mmCIF file of C-alpha atoms in Angstrom:
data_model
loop_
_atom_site.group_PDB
_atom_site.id
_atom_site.type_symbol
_atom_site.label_atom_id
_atom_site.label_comp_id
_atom_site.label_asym_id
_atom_site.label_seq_id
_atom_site.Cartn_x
_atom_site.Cartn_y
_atom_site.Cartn_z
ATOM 1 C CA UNK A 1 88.356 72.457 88.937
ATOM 2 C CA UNK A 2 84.753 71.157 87.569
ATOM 3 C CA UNK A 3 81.994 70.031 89.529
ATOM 4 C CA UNK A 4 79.276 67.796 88.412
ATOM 5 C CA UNK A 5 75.624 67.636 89.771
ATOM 6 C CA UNK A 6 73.629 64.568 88.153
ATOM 7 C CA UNK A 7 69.508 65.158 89.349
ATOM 8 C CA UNK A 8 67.711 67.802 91.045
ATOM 9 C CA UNK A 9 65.601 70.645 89.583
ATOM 10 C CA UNK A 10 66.911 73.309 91.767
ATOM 11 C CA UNK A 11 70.243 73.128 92.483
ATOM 12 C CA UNK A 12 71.341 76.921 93.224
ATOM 13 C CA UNK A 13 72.398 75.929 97.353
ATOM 14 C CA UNK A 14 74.144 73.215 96.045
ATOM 15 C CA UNK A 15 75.928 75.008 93.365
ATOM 16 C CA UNK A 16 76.936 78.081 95.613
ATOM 17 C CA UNK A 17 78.169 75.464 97.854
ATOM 18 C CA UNK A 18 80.528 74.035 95.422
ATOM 19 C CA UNK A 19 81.728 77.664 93.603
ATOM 20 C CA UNK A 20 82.456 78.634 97.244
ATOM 21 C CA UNK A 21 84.802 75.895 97.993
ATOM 22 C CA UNK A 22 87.110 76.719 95.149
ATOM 23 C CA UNK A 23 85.347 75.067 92.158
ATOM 24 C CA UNK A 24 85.271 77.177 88.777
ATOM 25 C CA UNK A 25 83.086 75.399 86.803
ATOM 26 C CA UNK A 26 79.667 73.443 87.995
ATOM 27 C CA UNK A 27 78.221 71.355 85.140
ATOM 28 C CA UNK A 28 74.185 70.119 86.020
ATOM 29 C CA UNK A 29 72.607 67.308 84.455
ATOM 30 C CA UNK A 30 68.845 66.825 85.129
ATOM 31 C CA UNK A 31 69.101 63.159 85.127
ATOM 32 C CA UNK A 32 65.689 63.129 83.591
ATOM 33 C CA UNK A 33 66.623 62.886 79.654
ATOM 34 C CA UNK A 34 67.485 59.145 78.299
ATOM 35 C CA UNK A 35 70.077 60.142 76.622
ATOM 36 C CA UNK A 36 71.834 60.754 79.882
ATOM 37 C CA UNK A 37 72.730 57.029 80.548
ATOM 38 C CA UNK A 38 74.678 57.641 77.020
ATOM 39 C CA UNK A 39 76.214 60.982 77.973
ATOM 40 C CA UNK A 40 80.217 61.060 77.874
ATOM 41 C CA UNK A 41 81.747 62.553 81.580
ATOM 42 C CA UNK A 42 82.666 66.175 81.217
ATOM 43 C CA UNK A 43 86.025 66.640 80.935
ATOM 44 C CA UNK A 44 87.951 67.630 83.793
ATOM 45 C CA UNK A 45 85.710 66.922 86.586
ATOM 46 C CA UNK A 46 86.900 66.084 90.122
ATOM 47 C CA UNK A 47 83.766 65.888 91.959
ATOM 48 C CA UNK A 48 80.198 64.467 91.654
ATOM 49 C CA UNK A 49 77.016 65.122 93.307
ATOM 50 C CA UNK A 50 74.421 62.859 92.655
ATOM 51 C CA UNK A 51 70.596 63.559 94.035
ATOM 52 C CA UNK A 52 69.125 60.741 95.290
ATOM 53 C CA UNK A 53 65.395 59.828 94.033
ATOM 54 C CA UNK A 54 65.831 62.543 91.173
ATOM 55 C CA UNK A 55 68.172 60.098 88.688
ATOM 56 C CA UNK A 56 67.352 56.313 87.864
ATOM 57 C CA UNK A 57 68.990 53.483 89.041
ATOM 58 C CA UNK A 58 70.929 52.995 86.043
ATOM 59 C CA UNK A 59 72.222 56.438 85.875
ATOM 60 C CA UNK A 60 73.532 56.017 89.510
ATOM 61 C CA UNK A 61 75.355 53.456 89.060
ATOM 62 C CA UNK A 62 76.898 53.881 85.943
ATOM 63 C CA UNK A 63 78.199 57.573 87.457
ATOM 64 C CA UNK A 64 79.259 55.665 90.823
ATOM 65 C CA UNK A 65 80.971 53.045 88.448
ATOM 66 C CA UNK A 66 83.270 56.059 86.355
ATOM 67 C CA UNK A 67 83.549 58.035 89.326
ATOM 68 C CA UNK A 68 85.465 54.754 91.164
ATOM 69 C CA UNK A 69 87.424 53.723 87.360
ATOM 70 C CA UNK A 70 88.612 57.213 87.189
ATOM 71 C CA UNK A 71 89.459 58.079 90.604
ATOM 72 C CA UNK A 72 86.565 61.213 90.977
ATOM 73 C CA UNK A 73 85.154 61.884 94.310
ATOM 74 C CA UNK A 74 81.403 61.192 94.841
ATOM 75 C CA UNK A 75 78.764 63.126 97.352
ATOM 76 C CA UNK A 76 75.095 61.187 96.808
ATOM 77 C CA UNK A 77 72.207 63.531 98.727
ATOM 78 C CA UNK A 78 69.116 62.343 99.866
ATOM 79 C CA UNK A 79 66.211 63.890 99.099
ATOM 80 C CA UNK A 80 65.389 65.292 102.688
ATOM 81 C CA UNK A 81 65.042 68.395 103.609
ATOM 82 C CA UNK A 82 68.551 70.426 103.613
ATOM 83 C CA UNK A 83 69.899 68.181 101.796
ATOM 84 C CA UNK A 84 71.910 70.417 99.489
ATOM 85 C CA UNK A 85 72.885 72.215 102.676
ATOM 86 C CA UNK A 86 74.794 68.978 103.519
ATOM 87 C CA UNK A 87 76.587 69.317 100.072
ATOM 88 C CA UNK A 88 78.112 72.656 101.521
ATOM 89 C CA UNK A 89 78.824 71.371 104.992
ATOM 90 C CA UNK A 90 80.598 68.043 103.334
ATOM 91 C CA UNK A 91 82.434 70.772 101.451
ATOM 92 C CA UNK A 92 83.618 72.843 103.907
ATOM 93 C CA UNK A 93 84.572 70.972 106.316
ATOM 94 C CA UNK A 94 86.978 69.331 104.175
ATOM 95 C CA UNK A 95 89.773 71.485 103.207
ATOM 96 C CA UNK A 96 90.685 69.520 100.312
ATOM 97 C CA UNK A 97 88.782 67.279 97.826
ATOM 98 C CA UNK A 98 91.125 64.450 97.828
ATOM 99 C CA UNK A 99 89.616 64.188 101.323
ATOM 100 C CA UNK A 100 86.530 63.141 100.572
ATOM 101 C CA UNK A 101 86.004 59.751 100.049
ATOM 102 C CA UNK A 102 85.747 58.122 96.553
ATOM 103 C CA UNK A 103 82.720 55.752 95.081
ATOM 104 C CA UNK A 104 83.258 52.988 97.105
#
């Protein structure tokens, strides 16, 4: 399974948090470049993390819109503190990623 994070400069809790719920691949994008409203979706990815107030609006919304089209689950995380902490609570108290809900 592949994991995407979109924003965020340090990432590390978020991406321990997602390796230690059974993911085997976490791809980060900065959300920072322009090019990155033109970037294709990894393939293989069944989860997104988006970071609140470190991507633009556009980039949001155009992840939230292909997450819902192709049926991949979506965590957005504010930029408070523990934030990324929530990522791995979200994640473990799920047992199973279908659980969580989709881009609604």
């Amino acid at each position: 399974m592949r994991a995407l994070i979109i924003g965020g400069d340090h990432v590390d809790a978020a991406k321990r948090a997602l390796y230690a719920s059974g993911y085997t691949e976490v791809v980060h994008w900065t959300g920072r470049k322009n090019n990155d409203l033109k970037r294709p979706l990894p393939a293989g990815v069944t989860h997104m993390v988006i970071m609140l107030e470190f991507v633009s609006h556009a980039l949001a919304r155009k992840m939230k819109t292909t997450a819902r089209s192709q049926r991949i689950s979506v965590a957005f995380v504010g930029r408070k503190q523990g934030g990324q902490a929530e990522v791995a609570t979200r994640l473990q108290s799920t047992p199973d990623t279908a659980a969580l809900r989709y881009a609604a």
